Coordinates of C-alpha atoms in Angstrom, one line a residue:
Chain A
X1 CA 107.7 -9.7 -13.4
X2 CA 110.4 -10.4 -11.0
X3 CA 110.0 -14.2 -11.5
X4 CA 110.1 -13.5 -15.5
X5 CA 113.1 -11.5 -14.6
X6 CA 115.1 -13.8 -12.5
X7 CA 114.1 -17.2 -15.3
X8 CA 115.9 -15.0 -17.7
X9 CA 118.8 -14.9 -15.6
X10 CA 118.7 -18.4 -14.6
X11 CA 118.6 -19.8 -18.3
X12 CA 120.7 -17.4 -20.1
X13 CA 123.4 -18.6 -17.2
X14 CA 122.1 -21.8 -18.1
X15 CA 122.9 -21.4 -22.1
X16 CA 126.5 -19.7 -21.6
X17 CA 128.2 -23.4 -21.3
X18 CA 129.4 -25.2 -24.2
X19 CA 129.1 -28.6 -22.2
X20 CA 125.3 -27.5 -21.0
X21 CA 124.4 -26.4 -24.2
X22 CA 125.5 -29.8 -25.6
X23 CA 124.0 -31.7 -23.2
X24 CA 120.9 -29.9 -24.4
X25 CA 121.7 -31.1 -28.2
X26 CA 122.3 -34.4 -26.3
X27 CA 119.0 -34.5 -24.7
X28 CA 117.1 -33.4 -27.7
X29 CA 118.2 -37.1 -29.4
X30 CA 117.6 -39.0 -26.3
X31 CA 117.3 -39.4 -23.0
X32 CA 120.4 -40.3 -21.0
X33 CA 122.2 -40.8 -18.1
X34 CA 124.6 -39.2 -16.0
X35 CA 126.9 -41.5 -16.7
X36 CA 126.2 -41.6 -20.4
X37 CA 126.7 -37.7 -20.6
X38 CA 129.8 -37.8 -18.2
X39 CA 131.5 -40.2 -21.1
X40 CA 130.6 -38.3 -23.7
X41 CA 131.4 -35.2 -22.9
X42 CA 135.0 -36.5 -21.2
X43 CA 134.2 -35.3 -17.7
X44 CA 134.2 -36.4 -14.6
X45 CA 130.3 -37.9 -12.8
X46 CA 130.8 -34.9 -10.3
X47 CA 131.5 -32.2 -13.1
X48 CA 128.6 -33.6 -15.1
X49 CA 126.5 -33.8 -12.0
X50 CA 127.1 -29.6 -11.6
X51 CA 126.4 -29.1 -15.1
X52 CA 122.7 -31.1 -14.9
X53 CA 122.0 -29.6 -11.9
X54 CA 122.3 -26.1 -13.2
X55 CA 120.4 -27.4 -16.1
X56 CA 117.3 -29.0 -13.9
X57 CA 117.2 -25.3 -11.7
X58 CA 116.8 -23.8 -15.1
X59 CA 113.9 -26.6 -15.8
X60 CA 115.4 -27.5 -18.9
X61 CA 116.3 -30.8 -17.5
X62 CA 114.4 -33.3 -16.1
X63 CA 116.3 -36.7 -13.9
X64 CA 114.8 -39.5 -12.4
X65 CA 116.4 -42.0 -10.3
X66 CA 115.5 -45.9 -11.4
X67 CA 117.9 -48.2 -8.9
X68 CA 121.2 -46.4 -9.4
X69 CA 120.9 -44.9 -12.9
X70 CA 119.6 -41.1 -12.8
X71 CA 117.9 -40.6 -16.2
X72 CA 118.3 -36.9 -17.8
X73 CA 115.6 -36.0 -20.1
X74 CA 114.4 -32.4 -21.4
X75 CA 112.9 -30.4 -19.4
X76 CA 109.5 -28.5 -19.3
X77 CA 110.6 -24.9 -20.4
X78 CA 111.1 -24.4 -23.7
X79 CA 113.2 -21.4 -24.4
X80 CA 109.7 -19.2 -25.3
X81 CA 110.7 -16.6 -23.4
X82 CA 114.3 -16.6 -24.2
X83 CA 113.5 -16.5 -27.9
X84 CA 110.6 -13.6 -27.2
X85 CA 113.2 -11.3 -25.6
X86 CA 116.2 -12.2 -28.4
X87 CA 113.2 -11.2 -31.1
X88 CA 112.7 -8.1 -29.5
X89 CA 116.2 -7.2 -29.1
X90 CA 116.5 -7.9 -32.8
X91 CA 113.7 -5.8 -33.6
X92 CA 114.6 -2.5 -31.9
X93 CA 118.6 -3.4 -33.6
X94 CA 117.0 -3.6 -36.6
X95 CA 114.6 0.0 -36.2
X96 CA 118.0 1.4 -34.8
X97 CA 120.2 0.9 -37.7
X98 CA 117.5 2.0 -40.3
X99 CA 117.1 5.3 -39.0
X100 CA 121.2 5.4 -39.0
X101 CA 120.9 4.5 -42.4
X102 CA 118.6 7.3 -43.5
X103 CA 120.5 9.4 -41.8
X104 CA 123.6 8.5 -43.8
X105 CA 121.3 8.5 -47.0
X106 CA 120.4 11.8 -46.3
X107 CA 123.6 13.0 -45.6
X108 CA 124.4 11.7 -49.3
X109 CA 121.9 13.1 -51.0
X110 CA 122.8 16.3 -49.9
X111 CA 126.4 16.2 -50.2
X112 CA 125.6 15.3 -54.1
X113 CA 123.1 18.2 -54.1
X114 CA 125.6 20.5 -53.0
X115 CA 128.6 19.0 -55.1
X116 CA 125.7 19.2 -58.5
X117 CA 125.3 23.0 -57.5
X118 CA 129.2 23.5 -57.5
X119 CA 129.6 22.7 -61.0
X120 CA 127.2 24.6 -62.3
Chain B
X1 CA 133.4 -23.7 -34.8
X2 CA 135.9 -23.0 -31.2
X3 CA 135.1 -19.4 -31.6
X4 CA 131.4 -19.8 -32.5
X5 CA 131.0 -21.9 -29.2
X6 CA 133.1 -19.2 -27.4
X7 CA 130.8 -16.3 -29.4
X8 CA 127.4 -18.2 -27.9
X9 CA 129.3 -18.6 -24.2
X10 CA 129.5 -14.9 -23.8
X11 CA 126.7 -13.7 -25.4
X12 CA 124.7 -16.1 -23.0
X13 CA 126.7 -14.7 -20.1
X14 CA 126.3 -11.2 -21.0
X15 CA 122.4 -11.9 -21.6
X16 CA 121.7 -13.4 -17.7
X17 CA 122.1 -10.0 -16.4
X18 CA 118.8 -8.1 -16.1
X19 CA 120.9 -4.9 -15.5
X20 CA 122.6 -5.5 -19.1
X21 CA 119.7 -6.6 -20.4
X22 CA 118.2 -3.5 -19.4
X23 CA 120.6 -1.5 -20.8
X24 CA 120.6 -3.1 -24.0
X25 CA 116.4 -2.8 -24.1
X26 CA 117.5 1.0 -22.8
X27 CA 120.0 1.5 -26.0
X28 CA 117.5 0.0 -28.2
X29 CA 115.5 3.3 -28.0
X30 CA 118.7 5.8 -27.9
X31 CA 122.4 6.2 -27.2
X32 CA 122.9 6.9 -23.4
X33 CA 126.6 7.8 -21.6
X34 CA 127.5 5.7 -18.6
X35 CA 126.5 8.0 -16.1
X36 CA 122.8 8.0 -17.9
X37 CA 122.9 4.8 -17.3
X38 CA 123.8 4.6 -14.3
X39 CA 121.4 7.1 -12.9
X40 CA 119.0 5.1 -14.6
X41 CA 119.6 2.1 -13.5
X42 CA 120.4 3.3 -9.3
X43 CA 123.9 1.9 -10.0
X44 CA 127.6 3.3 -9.1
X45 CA 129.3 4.5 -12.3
X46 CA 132.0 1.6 -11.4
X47 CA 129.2 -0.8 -11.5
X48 CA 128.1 0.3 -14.5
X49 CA 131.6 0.2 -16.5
X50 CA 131.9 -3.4 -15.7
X51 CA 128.1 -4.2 -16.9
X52 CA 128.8 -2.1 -20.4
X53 CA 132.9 -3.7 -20.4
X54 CA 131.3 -7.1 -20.3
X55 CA 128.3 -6.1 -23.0
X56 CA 131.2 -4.6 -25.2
X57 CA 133.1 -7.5 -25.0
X58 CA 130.4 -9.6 -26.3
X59 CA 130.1 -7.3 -29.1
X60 CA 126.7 -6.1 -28.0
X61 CA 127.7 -2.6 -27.0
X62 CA 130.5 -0.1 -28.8
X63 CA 131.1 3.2 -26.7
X64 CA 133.0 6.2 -27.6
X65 CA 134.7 8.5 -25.2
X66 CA 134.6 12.7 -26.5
X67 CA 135.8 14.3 -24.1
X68 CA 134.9 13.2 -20.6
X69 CA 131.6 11.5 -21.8
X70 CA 131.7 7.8 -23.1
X71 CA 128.4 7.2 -25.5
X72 CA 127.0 3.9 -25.5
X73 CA 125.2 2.5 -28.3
X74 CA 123.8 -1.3 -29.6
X75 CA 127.1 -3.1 -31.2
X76 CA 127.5 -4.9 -34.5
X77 CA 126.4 -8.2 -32.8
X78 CA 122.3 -8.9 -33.5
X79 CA 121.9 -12.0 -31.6
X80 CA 121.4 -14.0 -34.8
X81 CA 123.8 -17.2 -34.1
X82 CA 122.0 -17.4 -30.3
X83 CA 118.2 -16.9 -31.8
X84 CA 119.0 -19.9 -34.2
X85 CA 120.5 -21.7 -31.4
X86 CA 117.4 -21.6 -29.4
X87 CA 115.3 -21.8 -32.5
X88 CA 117.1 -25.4 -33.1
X89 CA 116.4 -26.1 -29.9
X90 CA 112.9 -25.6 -30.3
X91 CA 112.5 -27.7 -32.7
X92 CA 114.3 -30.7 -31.0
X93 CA 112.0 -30.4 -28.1
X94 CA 108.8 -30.3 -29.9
X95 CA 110.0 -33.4 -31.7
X96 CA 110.9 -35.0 -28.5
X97 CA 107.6 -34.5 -26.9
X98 CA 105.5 -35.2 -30.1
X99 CA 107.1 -38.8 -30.0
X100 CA 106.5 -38.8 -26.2
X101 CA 102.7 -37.8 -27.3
X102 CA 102.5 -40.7 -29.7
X103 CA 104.0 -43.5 -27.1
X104 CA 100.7 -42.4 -24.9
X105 CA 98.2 -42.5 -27.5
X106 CA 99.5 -46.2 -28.4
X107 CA 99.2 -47.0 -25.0
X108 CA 96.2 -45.4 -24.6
X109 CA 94.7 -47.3 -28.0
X110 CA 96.2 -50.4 -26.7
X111 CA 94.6 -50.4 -23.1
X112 CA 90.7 -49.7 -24.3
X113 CA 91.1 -52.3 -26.7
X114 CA 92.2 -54.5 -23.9
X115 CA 89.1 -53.4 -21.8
X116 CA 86.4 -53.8 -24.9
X117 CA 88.1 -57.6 -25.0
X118 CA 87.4 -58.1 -21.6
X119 CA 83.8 -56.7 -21.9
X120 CA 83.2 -59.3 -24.5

């Protein structure tokens, strides 16, 4: 539980980067390499180095080093969790705003109740 | 599109907190005030302001102060744009890794009909 836990924490960090989150997108086409992602992204080897690395803690990167080139691919973890938790969440927001909602319906029904009894 | 990327970057912040993501599993069953919360969750009430300021921020949270006691409860925000987000991502990886399946079959096909050659 605590490990379920703490990979929550480590991918929503992960996620909460537009440059990671593109070099997800990135990934998702083809595989690529540091140097590749560095260029497209504008950034410098070592900031694009970071981001990966925060990405491959998170497992949902993958490198390889062939000579000089690291390769970046996806990763083994795909969001399962993540996604299970952000359903969840949905489903309780969901529950919690119908009963507001028939609380508010109620409230109009008998506000119109009382309002068809004044005029009689 | 800036403020959709900035939307996901603090959402996915907010989210890789297992104390806010307690609270907002906590708030999906009922409204709570800080100091429930913070009881709750074996927390100082000034550690608990800055976990609901940063869920407020990300529109997950909106509290109301009456009197001395500031209600929490879940915010407008229903995690749709980060559920598609990792829903798209999904998607890309299963593609990925269906192609990847399909390079190994062919390589598999292509080696036993190598070895029946040889048998010959």
């Amino acid at each position: 539980m605590v490990q379920y836990k703490a990979r929550l924490d480590t991918t929503f960090a992960a996620l909460s980067d537009v440059t990671r989150r593109g070099v997800l997108e990135q990934l998702g086409r083809s595989d690529a390499s540091i140097t590749d992602l560095a260029q497209r992204f504008q950034m410098t080897l070592t900031g694009m180095k970071k981001h990966v690395s925060v990405l491959e803690q998170a497992g949902l990167v993958t490198t390889e080093k062939v000579g000089r080139v690291r390769t970046c691919r996806l990763g083994p973890r795909r969001l399962e969790e993540e996604a299970a938790w952000i359903e969840q969440h949905r489903q309780l927001w969901s529950a919690r705003f119908d009963a507001l909602d028939e609380v508010v319906e109620d409230l109009n029904r008998k506000e119109k109740a009382h309002a068809s009894r004044k005029r009689r």
